PDB file of C-alpha atoms in Angstrom:
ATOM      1  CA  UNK J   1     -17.984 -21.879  17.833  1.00  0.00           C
ATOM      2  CA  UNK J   2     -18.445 -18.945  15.328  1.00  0.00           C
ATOM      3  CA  UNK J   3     -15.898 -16.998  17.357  1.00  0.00           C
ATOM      4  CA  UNK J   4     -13.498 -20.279  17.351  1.00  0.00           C
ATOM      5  CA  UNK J   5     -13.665 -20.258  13.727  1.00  0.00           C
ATOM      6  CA  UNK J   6     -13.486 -16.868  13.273  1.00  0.00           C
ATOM      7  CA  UNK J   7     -10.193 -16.506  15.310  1.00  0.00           C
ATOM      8  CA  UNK J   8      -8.532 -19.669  13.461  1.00  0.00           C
ATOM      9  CA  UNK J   9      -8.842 -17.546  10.204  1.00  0.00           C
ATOM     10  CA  UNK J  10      -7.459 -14.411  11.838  1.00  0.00           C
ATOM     11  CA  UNK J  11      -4.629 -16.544  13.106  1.00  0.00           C
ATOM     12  CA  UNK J  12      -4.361 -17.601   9.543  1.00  0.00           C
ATOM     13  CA  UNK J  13      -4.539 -14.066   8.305  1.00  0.00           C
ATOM     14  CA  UNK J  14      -1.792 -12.257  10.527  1.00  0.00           C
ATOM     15  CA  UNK J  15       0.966 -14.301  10.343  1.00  0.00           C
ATOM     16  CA  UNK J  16       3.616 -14.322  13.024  1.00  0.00           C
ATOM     17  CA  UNK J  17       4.840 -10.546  12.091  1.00  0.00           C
ATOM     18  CA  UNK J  18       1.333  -8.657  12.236  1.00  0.00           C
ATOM     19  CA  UNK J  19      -0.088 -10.451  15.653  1.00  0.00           C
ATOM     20  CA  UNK J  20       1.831  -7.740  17.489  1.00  0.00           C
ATOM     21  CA  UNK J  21       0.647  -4.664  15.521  1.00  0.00           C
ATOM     22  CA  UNK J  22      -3.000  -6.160  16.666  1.00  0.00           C
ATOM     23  CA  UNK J  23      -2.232  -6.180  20.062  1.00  0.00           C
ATOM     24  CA  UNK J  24       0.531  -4.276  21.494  1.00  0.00           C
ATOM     25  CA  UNK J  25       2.731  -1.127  20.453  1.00  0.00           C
ATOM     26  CA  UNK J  26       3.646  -1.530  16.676  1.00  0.00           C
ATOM     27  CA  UNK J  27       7.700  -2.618  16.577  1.00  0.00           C
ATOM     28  CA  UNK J  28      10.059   0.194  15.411  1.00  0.00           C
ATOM     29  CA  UNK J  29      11.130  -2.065  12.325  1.00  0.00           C
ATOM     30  CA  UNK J  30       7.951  -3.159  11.255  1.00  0.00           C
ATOM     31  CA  UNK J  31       7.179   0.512  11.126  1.00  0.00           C
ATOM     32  CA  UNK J  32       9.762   1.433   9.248  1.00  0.00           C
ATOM     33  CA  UNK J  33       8.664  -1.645   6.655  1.00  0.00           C
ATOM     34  CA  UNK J  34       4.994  -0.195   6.446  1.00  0.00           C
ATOM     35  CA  UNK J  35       5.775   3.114   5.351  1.00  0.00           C
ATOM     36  CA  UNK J  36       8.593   1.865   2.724  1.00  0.00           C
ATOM     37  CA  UNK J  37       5.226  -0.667   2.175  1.00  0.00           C
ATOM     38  CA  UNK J  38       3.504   2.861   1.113  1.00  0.00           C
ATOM     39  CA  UNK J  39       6.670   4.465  -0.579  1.00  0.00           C
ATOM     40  CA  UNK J  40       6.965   1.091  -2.930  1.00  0.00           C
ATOM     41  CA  UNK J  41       3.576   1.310  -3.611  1.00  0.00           C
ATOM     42  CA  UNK J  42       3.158   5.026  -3.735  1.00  0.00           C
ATOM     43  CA  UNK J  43       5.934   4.259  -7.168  1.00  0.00           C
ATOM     44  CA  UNK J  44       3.672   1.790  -8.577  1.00  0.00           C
ATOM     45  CA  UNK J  45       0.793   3.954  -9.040  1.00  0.00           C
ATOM     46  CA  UNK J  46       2.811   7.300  -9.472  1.00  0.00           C
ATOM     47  CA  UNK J  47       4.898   5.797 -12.013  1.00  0.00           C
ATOM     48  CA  UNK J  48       2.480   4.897 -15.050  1.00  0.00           C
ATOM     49  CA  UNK J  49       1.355   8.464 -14.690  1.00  0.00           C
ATOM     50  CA  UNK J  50       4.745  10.225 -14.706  1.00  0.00           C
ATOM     51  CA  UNK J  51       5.604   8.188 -17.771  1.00  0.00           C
ATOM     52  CA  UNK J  52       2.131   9.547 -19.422  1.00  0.00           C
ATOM     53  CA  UNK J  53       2.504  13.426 -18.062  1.00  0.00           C
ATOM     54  CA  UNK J  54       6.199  13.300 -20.007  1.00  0.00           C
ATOM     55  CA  UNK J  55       5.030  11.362 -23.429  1.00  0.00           C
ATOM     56  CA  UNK J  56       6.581   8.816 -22.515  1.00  0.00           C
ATOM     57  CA  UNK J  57       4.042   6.445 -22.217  1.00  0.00           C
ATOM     58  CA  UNK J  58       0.556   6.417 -24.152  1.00  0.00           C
ATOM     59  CA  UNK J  59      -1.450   8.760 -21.921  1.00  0.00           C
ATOM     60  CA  UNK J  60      -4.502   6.487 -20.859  1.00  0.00           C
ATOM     61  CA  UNK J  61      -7.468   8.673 -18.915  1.00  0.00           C
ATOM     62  CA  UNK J  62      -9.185   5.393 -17.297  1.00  0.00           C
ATOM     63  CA  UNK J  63      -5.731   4.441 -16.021  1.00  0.00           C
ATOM     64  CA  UNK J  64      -4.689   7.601 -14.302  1.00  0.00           C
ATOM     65  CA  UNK J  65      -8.549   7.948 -12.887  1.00  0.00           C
ATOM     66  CA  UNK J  66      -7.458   4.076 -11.499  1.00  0.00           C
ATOM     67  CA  UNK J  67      -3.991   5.071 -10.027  1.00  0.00           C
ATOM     68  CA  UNK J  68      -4.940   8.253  -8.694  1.00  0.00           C
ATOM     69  CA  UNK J  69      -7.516   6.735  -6.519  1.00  0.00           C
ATOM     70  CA  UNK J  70      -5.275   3.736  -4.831  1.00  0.00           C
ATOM     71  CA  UNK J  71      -2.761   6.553  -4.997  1.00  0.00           C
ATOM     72  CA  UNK J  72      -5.159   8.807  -2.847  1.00  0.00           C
ATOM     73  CA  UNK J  73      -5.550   5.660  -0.115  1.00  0.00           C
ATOM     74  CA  UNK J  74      -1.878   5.344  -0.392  1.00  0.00           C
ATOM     75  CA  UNK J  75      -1.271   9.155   0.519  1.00  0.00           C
ATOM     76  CA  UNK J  76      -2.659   8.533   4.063  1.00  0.00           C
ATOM     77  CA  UNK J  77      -0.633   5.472   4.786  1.00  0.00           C
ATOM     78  CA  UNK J  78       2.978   6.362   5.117  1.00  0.00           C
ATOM     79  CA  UNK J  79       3.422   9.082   7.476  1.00  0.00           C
ATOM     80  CA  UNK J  80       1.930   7.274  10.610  1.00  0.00           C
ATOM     81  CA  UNK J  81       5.067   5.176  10.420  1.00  0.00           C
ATOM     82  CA  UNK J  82       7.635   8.192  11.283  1.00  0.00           C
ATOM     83  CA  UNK J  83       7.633   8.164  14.875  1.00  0.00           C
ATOM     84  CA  UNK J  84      10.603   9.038  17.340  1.00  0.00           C
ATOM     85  CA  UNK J  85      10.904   5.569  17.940  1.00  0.00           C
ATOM     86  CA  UNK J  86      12.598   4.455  14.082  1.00  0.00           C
ATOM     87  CA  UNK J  87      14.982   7.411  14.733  1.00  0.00           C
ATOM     88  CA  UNK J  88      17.916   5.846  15.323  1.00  0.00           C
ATOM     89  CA  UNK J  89      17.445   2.082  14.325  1.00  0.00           C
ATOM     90  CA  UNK J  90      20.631  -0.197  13.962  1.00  0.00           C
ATOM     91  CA  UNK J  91      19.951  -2.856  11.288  1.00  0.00           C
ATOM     92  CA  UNK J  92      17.722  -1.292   9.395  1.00  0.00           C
ATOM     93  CA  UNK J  93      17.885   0.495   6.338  1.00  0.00           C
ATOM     94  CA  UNK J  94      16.357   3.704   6.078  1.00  0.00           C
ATOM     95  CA  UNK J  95      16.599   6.709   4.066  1.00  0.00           C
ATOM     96  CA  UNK J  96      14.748   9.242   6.352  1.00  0.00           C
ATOM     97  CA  UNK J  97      17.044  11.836   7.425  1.00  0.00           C
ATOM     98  CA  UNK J  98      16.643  13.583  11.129  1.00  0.00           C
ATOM     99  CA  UNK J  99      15.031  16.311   9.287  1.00  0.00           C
ATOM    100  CA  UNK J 100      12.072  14.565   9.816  1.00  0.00           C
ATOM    101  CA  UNK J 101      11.939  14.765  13.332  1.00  0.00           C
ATOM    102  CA  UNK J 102      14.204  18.264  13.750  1.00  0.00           C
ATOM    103  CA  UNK J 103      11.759  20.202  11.224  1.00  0.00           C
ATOM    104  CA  UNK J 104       8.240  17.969  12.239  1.00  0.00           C
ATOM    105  CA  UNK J 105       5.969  21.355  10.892  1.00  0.00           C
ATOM    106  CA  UNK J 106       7.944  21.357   7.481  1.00  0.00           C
ATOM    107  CA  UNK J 107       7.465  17.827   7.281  1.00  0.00           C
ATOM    108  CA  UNK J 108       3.791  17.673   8.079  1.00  0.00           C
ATOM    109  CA  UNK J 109       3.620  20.911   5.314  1.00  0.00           C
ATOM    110  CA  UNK J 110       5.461  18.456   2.592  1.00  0.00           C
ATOM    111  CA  UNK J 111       2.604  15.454   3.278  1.00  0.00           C
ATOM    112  CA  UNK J 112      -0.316  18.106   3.402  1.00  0.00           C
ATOM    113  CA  UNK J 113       1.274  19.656  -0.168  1.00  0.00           C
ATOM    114  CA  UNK J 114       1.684  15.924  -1.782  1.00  0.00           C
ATOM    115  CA  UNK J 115      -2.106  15.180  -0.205  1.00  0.00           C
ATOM    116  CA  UNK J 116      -3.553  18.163  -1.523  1.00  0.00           C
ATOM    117  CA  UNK J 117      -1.726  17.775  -5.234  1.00  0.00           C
ATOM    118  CA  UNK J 118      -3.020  13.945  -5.269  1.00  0.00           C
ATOM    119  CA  UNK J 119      -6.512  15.134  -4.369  1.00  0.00           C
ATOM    120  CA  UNK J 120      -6.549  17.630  -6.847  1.00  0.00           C
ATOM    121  CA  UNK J 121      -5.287  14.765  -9.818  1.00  0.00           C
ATOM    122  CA  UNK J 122      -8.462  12.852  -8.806  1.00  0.00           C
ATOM    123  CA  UNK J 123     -11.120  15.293  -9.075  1.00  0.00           C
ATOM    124  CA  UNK J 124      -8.498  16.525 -12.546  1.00  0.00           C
ATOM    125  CA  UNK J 125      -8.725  13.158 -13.810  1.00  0.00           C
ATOM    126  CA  UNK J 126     -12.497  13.181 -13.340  1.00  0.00           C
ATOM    127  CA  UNK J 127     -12.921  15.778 -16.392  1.00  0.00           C
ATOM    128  CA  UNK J 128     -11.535  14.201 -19.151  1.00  0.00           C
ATOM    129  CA  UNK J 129      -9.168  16.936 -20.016  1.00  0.00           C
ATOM    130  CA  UNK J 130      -5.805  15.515 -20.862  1.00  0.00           C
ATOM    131  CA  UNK J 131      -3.378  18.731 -20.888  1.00  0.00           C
ATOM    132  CA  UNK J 132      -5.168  19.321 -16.842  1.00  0.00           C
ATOM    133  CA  UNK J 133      -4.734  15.646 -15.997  1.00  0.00           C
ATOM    134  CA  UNK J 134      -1.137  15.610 -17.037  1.00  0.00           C
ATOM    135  CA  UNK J 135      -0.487  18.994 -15.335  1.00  0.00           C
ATOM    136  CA  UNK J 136      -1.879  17.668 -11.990  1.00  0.00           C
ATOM    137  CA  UNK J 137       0.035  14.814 -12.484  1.00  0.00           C
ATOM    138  CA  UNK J 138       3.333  17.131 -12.741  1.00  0.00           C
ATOM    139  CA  UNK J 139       1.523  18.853  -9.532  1.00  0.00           C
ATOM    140  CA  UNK J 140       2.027  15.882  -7.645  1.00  0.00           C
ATOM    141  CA  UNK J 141       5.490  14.911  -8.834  1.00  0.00           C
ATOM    142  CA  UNK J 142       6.542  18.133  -7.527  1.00  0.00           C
ATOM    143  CA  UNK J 143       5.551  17.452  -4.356  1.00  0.00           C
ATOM    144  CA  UNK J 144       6.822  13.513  -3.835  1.00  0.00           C
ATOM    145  CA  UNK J 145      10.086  15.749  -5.113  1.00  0.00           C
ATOM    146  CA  UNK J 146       9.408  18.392  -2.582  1.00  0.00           C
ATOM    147  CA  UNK J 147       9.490  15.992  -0.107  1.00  0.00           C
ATOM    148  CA  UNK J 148      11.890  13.579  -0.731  1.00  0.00           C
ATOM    149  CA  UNK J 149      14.515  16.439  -1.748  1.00  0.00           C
ATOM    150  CA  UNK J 150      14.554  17.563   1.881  1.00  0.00           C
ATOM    151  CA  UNK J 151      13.599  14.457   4.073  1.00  0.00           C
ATOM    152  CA  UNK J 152      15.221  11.472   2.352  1.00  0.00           C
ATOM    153  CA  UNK J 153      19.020  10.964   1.690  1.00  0.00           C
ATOM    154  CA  UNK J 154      19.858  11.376  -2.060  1.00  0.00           C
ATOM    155  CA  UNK J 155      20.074   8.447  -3.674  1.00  0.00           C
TER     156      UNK J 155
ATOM    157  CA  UNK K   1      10.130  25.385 -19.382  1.00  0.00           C
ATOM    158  CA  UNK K   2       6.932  24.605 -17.295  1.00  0.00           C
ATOM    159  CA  UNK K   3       7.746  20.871 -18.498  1.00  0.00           C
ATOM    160  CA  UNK K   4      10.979  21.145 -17.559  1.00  0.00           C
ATOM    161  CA  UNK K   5      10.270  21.711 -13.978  1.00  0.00           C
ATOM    162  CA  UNK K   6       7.285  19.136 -14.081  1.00  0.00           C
ATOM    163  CA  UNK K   7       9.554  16.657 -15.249  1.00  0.00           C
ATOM    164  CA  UNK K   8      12.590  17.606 -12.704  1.00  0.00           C
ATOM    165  CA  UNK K   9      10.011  16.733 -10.436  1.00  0.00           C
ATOM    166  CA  UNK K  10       9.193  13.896 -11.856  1.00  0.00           C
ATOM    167  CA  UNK K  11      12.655  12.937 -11.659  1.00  0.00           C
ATOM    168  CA  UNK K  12      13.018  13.528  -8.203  1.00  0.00           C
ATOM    169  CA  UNK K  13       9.886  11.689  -7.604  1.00  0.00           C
ATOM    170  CA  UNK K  14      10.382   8.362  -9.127  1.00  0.00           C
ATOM    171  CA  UNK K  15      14.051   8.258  -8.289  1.00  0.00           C
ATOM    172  CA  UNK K  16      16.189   5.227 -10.154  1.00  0.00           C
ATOM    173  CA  UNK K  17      14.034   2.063  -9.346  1.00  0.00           C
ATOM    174  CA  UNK K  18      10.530   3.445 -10.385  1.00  0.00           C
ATOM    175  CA  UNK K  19      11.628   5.278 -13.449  1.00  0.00           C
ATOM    176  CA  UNK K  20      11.803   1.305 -15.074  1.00  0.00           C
ATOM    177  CA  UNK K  21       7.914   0.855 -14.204  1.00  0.00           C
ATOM    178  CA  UNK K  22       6.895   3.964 -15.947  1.00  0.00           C
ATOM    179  CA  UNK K  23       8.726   3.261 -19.354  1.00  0.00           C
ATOM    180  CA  UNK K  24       9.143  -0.116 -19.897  1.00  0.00           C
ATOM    181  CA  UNK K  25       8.501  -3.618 -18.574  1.00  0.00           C
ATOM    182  CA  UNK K  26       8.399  -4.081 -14.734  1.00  0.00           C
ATOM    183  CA  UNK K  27      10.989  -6.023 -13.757  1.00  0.00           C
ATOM    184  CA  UNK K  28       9.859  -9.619 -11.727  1.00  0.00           C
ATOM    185  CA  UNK K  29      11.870  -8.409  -9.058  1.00  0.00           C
ATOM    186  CA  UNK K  30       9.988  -5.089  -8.193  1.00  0.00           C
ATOM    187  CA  UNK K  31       6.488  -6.996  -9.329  1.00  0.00           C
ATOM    188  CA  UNK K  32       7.245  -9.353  -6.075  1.00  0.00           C
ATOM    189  CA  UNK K  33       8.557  -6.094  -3.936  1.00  0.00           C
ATOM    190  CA  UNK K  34       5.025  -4.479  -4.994  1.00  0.00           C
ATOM    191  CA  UNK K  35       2.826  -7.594  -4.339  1.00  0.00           C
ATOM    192  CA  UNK K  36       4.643  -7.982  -1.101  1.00  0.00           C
ATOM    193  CA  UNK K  37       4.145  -4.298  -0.199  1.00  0.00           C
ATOM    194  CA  UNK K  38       0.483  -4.317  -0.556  1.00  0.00           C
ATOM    195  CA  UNK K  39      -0.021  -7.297   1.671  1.00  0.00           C
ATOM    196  CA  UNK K  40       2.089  -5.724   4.186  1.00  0.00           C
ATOM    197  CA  UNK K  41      -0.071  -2.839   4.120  1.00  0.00           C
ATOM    198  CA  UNK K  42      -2.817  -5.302   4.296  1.00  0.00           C
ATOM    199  CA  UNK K  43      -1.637  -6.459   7.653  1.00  0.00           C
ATOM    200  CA  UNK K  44      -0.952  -2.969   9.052  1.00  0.00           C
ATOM    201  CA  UNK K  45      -4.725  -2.189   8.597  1.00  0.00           C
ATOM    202  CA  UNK K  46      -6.458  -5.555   9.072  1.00  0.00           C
ATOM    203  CA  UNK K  47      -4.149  -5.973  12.364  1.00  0.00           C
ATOM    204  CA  UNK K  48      -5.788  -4.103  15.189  1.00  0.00           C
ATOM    205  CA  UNK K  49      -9.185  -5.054  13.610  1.00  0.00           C
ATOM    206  CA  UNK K  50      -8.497  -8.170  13.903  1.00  0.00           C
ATOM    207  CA  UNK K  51      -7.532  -7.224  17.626  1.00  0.00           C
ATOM    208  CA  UNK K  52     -10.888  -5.433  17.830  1.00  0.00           C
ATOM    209  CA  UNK K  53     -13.197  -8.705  16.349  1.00  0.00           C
ATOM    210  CA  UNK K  54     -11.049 -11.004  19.049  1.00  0.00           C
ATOM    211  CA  UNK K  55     -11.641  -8.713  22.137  1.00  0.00           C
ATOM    212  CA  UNK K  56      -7.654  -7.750  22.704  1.00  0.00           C
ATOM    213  CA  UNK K  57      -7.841  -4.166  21.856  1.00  0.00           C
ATOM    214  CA  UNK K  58     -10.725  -1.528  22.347  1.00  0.00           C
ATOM    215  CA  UNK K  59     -13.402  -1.391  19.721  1.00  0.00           C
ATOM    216  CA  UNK K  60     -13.431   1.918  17.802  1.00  0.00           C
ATOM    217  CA  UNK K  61     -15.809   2.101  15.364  1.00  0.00           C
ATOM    218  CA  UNK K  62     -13.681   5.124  13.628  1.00  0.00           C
ATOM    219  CA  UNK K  63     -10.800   3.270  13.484  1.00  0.00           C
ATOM    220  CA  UNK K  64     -12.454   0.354  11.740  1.00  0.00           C
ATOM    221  CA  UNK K  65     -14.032   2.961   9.360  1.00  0.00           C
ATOM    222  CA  UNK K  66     -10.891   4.398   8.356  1.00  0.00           C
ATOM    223  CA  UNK K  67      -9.148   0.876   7.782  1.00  0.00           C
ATOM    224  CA  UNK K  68     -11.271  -0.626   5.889  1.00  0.00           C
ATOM    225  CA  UNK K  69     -11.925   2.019   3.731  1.00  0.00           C
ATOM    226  CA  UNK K  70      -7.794   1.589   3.215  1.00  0.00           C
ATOM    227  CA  UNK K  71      -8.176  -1.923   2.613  1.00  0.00           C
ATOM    228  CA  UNK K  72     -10.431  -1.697   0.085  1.00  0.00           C
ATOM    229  CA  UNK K  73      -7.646   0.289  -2.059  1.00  0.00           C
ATOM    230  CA  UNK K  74      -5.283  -2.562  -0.960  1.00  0.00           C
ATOM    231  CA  UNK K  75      -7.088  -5.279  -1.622  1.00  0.00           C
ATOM    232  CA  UNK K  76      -6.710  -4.307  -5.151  1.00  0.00           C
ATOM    233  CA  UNK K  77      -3.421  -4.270  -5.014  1.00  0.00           C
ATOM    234  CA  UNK K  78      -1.608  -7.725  -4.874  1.00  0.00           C
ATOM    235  CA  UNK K  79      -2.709  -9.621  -7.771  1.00  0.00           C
ATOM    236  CA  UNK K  80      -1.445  -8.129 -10.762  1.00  0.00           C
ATOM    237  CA  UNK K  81       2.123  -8.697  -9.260  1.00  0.00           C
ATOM    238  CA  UNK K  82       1.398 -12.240  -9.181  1.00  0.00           C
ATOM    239  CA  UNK K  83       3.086 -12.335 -13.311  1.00  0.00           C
ATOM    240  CA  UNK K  84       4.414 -15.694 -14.506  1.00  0.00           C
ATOM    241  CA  UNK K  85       8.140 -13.972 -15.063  1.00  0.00           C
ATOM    242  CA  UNK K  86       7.647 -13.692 -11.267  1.00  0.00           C
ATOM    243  CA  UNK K  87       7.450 -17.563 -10.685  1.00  0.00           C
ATOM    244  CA  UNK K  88      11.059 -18.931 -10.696  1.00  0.00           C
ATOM    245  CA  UNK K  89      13.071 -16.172  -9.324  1.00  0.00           C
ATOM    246  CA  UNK K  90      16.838 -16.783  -7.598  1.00  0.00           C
ATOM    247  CA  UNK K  91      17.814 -14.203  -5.184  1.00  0.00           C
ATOM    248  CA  UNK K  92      14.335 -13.225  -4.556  1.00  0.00           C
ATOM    249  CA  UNK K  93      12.436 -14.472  -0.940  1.00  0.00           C
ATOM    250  CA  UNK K  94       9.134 -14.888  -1.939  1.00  0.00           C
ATOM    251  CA  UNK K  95       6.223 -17.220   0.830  1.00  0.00           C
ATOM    252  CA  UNK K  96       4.347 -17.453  -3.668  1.00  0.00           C
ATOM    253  CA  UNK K  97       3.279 -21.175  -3.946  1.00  0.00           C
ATOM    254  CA  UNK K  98       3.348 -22.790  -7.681  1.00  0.00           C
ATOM    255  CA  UNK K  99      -0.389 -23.183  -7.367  1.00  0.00           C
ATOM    256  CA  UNK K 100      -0.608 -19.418  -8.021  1.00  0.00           C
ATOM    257  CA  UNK K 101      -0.111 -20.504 -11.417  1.00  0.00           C
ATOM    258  CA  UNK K 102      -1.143 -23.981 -11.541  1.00  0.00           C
ATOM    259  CA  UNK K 103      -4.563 -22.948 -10.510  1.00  0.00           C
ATOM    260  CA  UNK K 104      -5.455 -19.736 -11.508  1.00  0.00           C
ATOM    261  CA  UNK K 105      -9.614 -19.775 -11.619  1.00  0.00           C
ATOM    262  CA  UNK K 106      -9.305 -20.604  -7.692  1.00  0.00           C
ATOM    263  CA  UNK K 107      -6.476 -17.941  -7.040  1.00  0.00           C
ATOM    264  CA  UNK K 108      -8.542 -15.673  -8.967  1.00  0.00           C
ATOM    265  CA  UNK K 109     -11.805 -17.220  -7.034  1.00  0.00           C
ATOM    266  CA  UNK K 110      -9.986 -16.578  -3.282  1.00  0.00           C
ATOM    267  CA  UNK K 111      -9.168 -12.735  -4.850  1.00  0.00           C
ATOM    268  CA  UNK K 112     -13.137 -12.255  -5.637  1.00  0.00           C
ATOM    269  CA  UNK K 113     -13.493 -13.815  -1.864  1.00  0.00           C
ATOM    270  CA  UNK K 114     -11.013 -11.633  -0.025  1.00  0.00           C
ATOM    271  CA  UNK K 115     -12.166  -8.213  -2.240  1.00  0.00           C
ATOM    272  CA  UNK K 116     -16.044  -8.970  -1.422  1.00  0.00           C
ATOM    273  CA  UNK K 117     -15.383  -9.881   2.603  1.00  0.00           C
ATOM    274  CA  UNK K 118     -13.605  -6.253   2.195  1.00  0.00           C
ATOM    275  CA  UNK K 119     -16.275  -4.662   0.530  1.00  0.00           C
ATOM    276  CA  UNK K 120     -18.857  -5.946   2.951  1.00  0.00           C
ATOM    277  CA  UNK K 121     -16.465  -4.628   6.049  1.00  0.00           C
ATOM    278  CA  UNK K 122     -16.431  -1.552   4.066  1.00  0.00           C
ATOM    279  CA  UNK K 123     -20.757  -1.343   4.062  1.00  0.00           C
ATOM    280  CA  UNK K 124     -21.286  -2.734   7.038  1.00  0.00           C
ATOM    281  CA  UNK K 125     -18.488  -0.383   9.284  1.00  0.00           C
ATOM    282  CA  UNK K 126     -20.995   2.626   8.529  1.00  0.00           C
ATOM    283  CA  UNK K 127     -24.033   0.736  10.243  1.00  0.00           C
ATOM    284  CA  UNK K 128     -22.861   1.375  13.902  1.00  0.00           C
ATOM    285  CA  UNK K 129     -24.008  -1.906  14.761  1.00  0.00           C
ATOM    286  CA  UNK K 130     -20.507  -3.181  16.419  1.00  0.00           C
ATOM    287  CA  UNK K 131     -21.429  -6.995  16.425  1.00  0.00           C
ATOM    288  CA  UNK K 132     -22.482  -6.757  12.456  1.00  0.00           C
ATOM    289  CA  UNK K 133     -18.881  -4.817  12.210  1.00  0.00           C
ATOM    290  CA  UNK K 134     -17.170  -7.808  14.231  1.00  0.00           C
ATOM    291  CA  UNK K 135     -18.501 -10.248  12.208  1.00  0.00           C
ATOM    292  CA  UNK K 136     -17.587  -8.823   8.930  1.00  0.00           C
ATOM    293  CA  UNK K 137     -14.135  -8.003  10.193  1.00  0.00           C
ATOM    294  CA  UNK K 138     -13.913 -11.807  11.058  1.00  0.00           C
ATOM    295  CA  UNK K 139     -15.293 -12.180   7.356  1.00  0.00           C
ATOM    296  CA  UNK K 140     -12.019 -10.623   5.876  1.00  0.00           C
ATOM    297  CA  UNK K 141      -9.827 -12.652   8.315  1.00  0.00           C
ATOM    298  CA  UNK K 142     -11.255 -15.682   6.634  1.00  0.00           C
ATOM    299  CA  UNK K 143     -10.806 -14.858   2.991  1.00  0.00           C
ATOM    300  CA  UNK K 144      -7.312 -13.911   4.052  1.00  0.00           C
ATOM    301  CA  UNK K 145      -6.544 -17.013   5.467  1.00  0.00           C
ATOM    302  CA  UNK K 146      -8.284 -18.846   3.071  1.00  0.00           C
ATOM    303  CA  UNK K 147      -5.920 -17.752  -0.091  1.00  0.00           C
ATOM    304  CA  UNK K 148      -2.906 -18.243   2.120  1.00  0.00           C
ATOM    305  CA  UNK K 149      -3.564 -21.765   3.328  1.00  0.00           C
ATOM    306  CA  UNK K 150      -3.481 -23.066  -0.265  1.00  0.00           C
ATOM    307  CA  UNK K 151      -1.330 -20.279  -2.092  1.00  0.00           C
ATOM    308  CA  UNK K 152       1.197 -19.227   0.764  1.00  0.00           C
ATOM    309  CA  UNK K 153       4.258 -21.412   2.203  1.00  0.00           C
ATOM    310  CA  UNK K 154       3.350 -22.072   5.765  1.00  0.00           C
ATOM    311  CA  UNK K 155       5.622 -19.219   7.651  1.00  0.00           C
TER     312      UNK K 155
END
């Protein structure tokens, strides 16, 4: 009965779209969704803090300790979603370019670089000193640029 | 000239959608892209839990560590996209129900619900003790279904 229940909210929970990724091999353009998912969200978080390492917004310390955390979670998320299989998908629109695949240690150095630089802004954001925050926030705009400059088209 | 490169960077990094998010007023349009993102991402790490809890993929308690601890950034996710300039958009495809807004105290309420079930995944997925971890995951599965019976068109 508690496992009848149990699975009724699950059923609930997944939807039609996310059954699969439960139980079989994850769709090529769901994949593809999930780490645009990450990218979307990876801007959401980045953003604020771009806007307060330029002056352009008022530079807020308990935000950027906020954003760099969900922006540390989000770090992990995207690059899981890259495999062979979304390489040459009709219907979908991507912006990955083969680089990704041709030049897979470069790529895996970009993600490491952009990890390491978003790490570093959360223990930076940590000490209260504004002129390090917003330089470690400039340390990891360098390397989303890094990255998208040779792995995404130009858009 | 250090600034200049940070903010080339920056540039780079944000490309033209995100730059609006930083310096001004999110548009509704990327609030519901955002909000939708998250609970994508919410699916892509509750999914083979869920799998797990129902018995149709292997149990792997390091898997289940490493998800939830994901989740709990993305459960924090959603609800601030959830604006009223997001409630009567044209061209936009959003599942949002008007009692989002029409009831906000139990929107707000199956948040709380959803954010605790996670947190409890979260505490319990370091105990070891796989039924405890089953029945939490099936915890989170409820709260999820929970919000989108009553704030989710049926899909």
């Amino acid at each position: 009965m508690k496992m009848k229940l149990l699975l009724s909210g699950l059923a609930l929970a997944l939807g039609s779209g996310y059954a699969l990724t439960a139980f079989s091999q994850v769709k090529p353009d769901v994949l593809v969704k999930q780490r645009q998912a990450a990218m979307t969200l990876q801007g959401k978080y980045f953003g604020p803090m771009g806007g307060m390492a330029a002056g352009k917004v008022p530079y807020r310390a308990d935000v950027v300790t906020y954003n760099a955390s969900l922006l540390d979670a989000l770090s992990r998320m995207p690059w899981d979603g890259f495999t062979e299989s979304t390489k040459d998908l009709k219907d979908v629109k991507t912006a990955a370019l083969p680089a990704i695949w041709n030049e897979p240690a470069k790529f895996k150095e970009a993600q490491d670089n952009f990890q390491k630089a978003v790490q570093n802004l959360v223990a930076v954001s940590k000490s209260g000193n504004e002129d390090a925050v917003k330089s470690a926030i400039g340390g990891v705009g360098k390397t989303c640029g890094g990255c998208h400059q040779n792995f995404r088209q130009k858009q």
